[in-house]
PDB file of C-alpha atoms in Angstrom:
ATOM      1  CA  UNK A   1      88.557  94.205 -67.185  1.00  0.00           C
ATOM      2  CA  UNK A   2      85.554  92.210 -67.341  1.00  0.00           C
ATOM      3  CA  UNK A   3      84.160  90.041 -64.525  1.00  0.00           C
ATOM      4  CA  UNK A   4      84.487  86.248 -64.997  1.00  0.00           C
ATOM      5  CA  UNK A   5      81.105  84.350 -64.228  1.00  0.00           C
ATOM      6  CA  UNK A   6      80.448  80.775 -63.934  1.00  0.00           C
ATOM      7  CA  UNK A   7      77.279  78.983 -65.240  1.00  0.00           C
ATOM      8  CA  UNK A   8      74.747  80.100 -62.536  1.00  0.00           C
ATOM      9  CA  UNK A   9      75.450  83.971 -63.409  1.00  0.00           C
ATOM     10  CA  UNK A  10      77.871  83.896 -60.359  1.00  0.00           C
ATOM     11  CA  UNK A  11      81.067  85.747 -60.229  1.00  0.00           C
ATOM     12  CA  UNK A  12      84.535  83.546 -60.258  1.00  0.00           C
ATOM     13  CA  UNK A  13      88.261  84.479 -60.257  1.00  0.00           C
ATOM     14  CA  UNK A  14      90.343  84.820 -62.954  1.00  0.00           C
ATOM     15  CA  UNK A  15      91.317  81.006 -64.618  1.00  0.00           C
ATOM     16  CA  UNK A  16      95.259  79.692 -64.634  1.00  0.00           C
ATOM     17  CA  UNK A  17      94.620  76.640 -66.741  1.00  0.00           C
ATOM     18  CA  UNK A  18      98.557  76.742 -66.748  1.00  0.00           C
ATOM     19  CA  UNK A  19      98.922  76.824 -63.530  1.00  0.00           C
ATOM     20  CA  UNK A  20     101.650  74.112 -61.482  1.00  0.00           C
ATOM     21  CA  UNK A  21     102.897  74.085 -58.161  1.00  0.00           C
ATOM     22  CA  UNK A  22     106.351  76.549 -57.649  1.00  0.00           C
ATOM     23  CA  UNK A  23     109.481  74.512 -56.507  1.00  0.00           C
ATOM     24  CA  UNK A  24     110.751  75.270 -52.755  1.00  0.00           C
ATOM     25  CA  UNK A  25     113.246  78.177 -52.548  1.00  0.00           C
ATOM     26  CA  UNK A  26     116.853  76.037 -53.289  1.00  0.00           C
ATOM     27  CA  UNK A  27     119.859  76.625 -50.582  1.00  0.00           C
ATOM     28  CA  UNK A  28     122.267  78.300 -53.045  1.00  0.00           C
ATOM     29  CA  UNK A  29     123.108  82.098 -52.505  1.00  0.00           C
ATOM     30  CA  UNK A  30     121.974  85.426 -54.065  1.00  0.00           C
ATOM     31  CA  UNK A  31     124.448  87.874 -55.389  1.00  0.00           C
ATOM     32  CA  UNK A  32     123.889  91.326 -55.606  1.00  0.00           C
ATOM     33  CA  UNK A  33     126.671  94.317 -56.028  1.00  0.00           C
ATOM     34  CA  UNK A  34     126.577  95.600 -52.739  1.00  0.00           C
ATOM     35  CA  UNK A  35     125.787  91.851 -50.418  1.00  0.00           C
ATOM     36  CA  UNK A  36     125.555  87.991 -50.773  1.00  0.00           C
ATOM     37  CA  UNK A  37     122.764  86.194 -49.098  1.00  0.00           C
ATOM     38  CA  UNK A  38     124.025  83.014 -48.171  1.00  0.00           C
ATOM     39  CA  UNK A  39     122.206  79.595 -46.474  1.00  0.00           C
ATOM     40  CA  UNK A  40     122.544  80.633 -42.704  1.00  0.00           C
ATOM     41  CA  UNK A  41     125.350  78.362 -41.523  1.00  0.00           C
ATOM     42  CA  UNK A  42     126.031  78.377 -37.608  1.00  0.00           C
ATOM     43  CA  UNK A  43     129.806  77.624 -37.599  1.00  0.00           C
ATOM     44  CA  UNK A  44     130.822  79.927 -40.017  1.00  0.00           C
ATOM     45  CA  UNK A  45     127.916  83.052 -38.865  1.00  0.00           C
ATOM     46  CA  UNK A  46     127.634  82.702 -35.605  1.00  0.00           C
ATOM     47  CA  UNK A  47     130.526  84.923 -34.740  1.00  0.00           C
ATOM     48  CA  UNK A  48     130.283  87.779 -36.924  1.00  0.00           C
ATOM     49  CA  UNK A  49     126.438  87.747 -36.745  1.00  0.00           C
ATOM     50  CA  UNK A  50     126.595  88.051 -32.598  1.00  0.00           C
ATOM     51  CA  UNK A  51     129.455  90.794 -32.977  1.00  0.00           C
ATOM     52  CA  UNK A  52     127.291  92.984 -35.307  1.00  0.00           C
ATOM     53  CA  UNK A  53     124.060  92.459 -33.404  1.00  0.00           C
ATOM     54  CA  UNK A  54     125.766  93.427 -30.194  1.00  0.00           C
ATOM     55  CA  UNK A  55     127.248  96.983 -31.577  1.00  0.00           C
ATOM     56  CA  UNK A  56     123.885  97.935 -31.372  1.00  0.00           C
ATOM     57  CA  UNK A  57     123.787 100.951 -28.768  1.00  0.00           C
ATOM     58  CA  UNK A  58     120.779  99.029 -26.891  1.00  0.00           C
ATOM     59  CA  UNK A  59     118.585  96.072 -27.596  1.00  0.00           C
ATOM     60  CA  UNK A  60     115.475  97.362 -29.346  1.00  0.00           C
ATOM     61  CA  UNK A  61     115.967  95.848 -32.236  1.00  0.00           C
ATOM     62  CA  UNK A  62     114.993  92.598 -30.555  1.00  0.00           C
ATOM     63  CA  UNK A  63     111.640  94.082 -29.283  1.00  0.00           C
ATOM     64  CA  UNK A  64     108.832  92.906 -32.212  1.00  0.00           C
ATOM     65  CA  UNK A  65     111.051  89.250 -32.510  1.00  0.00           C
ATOM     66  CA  UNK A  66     110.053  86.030 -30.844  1.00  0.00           C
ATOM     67  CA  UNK A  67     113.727  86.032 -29.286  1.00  0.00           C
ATOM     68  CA  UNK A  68     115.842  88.045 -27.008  1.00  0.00           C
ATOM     69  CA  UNK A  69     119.518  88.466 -27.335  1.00  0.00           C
ATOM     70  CA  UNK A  70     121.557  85.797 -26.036  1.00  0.00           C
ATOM     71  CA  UNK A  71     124.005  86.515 -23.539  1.00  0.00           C
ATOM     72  CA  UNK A  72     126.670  84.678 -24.953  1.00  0.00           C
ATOM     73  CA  UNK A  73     128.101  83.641 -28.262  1.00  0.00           C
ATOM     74  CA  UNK A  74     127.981  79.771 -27.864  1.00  0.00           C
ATOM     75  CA  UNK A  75     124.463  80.445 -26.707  1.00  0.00           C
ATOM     76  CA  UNK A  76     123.533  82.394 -29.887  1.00  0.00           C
ATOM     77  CA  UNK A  77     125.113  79.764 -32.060  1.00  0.00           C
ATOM     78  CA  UNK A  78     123.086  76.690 -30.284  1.00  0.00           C
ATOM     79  CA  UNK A  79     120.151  78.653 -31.922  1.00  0.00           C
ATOM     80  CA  UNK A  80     121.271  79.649 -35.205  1.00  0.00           C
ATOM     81  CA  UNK A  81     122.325  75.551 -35.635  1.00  0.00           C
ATOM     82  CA  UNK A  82     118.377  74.607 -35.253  1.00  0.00           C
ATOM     83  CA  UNK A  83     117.951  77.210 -37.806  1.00  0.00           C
ATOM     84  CA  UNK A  84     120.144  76.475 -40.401  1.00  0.00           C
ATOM     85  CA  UNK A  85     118.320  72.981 -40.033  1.00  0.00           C
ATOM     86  CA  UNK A  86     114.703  74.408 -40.338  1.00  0.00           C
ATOM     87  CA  UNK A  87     113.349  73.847 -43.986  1.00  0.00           C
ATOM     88  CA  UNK A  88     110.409  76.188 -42.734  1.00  0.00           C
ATOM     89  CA  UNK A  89     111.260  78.724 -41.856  1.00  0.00           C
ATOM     90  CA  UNK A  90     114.551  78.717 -44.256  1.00  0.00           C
ATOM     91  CA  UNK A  91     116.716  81.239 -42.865  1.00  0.00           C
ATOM     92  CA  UNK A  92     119.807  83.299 -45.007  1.00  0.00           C
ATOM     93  CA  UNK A  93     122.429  84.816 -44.141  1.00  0.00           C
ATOM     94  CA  UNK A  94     123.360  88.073 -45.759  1.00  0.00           C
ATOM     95  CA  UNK A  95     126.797  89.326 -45.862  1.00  0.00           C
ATOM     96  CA  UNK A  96     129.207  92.567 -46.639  1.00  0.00           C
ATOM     97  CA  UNK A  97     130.149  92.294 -50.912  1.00  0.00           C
ATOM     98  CA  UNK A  98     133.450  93.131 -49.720  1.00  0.00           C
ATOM     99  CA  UNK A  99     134.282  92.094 -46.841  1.00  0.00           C
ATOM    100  CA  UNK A 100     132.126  89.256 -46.299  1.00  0.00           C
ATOM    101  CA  UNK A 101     131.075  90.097 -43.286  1.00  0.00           C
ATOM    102  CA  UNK A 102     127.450  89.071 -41.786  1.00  0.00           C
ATOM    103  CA  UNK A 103     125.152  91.873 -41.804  1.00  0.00           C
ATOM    104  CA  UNK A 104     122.007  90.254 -40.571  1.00  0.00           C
ATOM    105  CA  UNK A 105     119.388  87.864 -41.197  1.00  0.00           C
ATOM    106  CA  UNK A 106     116.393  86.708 -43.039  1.00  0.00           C
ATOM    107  CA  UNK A 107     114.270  83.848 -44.328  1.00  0.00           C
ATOM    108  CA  UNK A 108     111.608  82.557 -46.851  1.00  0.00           C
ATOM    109  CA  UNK A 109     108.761  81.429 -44.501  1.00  0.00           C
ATOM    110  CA  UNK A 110     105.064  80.150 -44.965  1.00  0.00           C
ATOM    111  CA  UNK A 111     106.161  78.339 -48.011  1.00  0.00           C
ATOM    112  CA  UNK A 112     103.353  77.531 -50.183  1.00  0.00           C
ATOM    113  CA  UNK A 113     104.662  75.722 -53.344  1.00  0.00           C
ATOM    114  CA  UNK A 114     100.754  75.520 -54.677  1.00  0.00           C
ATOM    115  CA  UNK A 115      99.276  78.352 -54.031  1.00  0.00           C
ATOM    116  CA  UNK A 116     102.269  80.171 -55.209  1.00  0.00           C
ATOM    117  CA  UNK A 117     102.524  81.976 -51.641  1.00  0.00           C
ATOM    118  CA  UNK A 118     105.616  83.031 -50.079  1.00  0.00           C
ATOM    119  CA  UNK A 119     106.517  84.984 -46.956  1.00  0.00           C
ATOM    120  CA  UNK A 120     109.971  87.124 -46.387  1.00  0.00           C
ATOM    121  CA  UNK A 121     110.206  87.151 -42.373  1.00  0.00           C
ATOM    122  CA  UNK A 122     112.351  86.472 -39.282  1.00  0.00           C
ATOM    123  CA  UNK A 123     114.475  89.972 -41.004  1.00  0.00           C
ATOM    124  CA  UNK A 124     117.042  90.926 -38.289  1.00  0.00           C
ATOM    125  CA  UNK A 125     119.792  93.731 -39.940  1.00  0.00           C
ATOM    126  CA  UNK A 126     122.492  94.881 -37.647  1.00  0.00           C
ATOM    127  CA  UNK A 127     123.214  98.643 -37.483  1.00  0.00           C
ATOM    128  CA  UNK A 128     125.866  98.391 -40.923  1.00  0.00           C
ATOM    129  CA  UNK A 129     122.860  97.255 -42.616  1.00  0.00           C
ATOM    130  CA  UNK A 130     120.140  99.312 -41.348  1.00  0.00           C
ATOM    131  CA  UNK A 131     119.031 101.967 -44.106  1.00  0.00           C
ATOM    132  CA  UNK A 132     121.789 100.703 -45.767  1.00  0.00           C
ATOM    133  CA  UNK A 133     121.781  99.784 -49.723  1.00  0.00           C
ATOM    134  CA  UNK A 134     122.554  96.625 -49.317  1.00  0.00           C
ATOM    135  CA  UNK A 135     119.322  96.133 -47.008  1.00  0.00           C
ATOM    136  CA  UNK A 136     117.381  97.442 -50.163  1.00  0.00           C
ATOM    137  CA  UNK A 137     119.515  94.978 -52.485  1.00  0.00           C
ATOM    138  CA  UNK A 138     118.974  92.103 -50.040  1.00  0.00           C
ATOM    139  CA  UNK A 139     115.070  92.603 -50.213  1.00  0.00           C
ATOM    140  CA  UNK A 140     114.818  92.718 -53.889  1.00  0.00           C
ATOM    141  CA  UNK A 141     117.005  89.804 -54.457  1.00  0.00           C
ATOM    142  CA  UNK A 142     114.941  87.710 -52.504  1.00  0.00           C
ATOM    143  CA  UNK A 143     112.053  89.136 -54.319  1.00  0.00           C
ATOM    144  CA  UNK A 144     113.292  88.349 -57.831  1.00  0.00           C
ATOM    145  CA  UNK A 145     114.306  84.769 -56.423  1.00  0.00           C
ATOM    146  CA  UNK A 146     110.818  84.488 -55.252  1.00  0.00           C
ATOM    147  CA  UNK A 147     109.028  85.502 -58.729  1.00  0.00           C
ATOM    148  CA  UNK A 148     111.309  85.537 -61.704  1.00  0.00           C
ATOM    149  CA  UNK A 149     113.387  82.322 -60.909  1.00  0.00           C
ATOM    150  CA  UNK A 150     111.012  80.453 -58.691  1.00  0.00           C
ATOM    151  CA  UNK A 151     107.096  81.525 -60.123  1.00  0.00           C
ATOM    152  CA  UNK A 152     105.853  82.292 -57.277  1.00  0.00           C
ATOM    153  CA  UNK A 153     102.322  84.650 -57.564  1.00  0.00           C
ATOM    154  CA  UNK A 154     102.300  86.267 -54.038  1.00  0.00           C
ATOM    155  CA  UNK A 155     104.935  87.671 -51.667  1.00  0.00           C
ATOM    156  CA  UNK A 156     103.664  88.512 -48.133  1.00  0.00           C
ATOM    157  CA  UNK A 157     105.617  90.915 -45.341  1.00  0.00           C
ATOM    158  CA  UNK A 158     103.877  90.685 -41.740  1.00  0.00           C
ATOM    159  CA  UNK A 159     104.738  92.012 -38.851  1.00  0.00           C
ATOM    160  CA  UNK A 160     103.227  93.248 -35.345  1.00  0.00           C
ATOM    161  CA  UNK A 161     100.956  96.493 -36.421  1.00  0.00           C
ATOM    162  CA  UNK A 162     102.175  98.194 -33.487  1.00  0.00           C
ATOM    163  CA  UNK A 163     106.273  97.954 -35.298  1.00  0.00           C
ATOM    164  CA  UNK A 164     106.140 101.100 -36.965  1.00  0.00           C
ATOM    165  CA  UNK A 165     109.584 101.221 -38.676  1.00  0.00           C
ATOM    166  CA  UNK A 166     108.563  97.365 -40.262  1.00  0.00           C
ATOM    167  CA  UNK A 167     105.425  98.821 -41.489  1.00  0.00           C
ATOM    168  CA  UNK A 168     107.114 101.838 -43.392  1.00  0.00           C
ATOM    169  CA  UNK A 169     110.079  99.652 -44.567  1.00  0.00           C
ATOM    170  CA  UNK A 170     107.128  97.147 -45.890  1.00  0.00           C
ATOM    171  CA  UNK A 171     105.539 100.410 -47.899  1.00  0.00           C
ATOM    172  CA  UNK A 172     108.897 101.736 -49.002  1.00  0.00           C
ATOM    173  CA  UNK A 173     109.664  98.296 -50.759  1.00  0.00           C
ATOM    174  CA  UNK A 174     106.523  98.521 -52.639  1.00  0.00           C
ATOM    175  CA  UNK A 175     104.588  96.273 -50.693  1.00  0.00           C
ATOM    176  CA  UNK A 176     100.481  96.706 -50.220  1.00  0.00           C
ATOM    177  CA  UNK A 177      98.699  97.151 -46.888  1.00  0.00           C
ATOM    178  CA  UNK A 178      95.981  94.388 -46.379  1.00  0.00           C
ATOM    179  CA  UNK A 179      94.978  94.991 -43.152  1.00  0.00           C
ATOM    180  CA  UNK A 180      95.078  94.136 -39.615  1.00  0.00           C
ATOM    181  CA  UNK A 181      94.477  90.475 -38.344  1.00  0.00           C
ATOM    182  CA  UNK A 182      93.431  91.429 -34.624  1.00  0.00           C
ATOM    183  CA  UNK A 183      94.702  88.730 -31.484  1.00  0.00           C
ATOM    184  CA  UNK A 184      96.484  87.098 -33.834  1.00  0.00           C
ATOM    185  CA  UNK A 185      99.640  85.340 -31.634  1.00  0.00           C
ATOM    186  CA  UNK A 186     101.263  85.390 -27.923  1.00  0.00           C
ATOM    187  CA  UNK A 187     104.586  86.404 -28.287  1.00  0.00           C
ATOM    188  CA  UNK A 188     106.705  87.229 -25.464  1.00  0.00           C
ATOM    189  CA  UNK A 189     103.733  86.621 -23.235  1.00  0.00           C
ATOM    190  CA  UNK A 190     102.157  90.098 -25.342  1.00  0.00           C
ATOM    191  CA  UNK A 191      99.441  89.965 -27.609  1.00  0.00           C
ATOM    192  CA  UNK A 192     100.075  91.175 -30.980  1.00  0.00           C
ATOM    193  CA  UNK A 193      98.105  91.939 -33.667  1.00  0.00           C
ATOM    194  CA  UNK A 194      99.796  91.587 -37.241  1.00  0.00           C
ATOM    195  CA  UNK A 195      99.650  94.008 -40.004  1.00  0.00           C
ATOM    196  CA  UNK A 196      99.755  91.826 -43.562  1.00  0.00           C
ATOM    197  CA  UNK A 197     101.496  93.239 -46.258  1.00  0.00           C
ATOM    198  CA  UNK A 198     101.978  91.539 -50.116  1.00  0.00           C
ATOM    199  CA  UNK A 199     103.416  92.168 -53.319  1.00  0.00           C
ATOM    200  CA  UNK A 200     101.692  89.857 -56.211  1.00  0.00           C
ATOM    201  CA  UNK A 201     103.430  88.787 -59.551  1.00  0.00           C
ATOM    202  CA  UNK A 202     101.444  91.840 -61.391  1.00  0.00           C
ATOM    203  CA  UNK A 203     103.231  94.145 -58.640  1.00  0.00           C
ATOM    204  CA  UNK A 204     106.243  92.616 -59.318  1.00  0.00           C
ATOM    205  CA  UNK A 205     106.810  94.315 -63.102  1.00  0.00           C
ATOM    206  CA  UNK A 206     106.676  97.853 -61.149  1.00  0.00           C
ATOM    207  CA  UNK A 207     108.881  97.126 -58.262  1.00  0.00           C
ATOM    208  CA  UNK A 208     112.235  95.246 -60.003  1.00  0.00           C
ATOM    209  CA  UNK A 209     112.528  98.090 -62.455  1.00  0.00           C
ATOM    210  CA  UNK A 210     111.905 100.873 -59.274  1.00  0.00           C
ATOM    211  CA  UNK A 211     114.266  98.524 -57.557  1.00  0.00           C
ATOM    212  CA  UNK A 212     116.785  98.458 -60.630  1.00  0.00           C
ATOM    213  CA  UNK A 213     116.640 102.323 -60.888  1.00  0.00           C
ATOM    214  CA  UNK A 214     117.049 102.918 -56.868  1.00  0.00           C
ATOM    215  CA  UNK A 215     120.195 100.845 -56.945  1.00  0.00           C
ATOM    216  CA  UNK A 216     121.966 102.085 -59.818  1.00  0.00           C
ATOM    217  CA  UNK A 217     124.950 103.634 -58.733  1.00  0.00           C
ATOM    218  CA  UNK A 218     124.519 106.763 -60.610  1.00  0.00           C
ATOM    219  CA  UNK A 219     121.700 107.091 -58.094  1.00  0.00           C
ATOM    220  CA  UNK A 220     123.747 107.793 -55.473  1.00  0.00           C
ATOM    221  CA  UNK A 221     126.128 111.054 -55.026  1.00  0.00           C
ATOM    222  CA  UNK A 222     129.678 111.278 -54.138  1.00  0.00           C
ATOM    223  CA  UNK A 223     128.584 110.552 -50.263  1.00  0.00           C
ATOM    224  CA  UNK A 224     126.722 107.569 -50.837  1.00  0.00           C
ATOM    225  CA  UNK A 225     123.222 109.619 -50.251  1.00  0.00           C
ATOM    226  CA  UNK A 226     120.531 108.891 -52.792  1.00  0.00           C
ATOM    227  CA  UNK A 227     119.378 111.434 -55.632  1.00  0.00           C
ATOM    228  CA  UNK A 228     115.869 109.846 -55.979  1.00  0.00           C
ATOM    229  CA  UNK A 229     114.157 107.981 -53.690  1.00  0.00           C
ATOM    230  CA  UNK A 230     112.793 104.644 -53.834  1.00  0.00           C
ATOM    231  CA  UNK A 231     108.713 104.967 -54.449  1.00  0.00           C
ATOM    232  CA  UNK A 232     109.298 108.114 -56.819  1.00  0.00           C
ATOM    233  CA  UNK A 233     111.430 105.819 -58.925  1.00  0.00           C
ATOM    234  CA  UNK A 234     108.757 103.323 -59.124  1.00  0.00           C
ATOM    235  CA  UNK A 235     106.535 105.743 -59.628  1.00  0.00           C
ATOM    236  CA  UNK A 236     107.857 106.736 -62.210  1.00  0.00           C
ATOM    237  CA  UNK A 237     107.490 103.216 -64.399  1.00  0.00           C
ATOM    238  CA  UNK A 238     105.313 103.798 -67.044  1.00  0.00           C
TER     239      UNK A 238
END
């Protein structure tokens, strides 16, 4: 591929004389075969979403998050009400296929209608969902939303570098390691330094079909255990 160069011999980027501002992620849901992502609604989540976070043998899963558990359900659904409000961060619920259960949480964030930029973050899966399918089938539904429906040209995953099991899931999904952006934020009076991740529209082509392949059923044996995992199947796209 040859190197763009402007009139003084200098090198430029590629052009996108095309090019128009994405439109904001709607509020509608996302269906998949094995979960529904929803718009996070307080009076109708709040419940389920507290029940499933608190079968959790202990409270790690709260560790890397700007939160802590609340002690109570009314206190847990004050919260989730000023999120279902927020445009930015815009947080989803994601539920059972069959039950309808909620599973766990997660939201579009950093929305950047034009630079085509778009953040998944603020993901919080109860233990149902944890290397589950359906987490898997959540992630590349909000994907596809993200690039085939909305345009988007960039898809970011952060998290603190010192979260290992974020950084692997963020790998696993097909994402790329950018780096480490040192002192970043206080949370929880800690410092943390954040690991950046992205996937960009030319990623994109590889990871739905990997994606497609993982979560065919006929991936999957009689126990529910997959045949082939997720990076040799996108591997594998020619």
């Amino acid at each position: 591929m040859s190197v763009r160069v402007n009139d003084f011999g200098q090198p430029i980027g590629p052009a996108l004389p095309d090019w128009t501002p994405c439109p904001r992620p709607p509020r509608t849901p996302l269906e998949g075969r094995t979960c529904r992502i929803v718009p996070l609604d307080a009076v109708a989540h709040a419940a389920g979403l507290f029940a499933t976070y608190s079968a959790a043998l202990d409270r790690r899963g709260w560790t890397y998050l700007p939160d802590e558990m609340p002690e109570s359900e009314a206190a847990f659904r004050k919260r989730l009400e000023t999120r279902a409000a927020s445009e930015d961060p815009l947080f989803y619920t994601i539920l059972d296929r069959r039950s309808g259960s909620p599973l766990g949480v997660a939201s579009y964030l950093r929305i950047d209608p034009g630079n085509g930029v778009i953040e998944v973050g603020h993901l919080h899966f109860g233990p149902k969902l944890q290397r589950s399918p359906a987490s898997t089938e959540a992630m590349a539904l909000m994907m596809a939303r993200a690039f085939d429906e909305l345009g988007y040209r960039r898809y970011e995953w952060k998290c603190d570098s010192l979260n290992a099991p974020s950084r692997a899931a963020a790998l696993r999904l097909g994402f790329t390691f950018e780096g480490v952006f040192r002192n970043a934020v206080v949370v929880k009076g800690r410092s943390r330094d954040t690991a950046w991740f992205s996937i960009t529209d030319a990623d994109w082509l590889r990871a739905r079909a990997g994606f497609a392949a993982w979560l065919d059923p006929t991936n999957f044996d009689a126990e529910g255990r997959q045949i082939r995992g997720l990076a040799d199947l996108r591997a594998a796209v020619g």
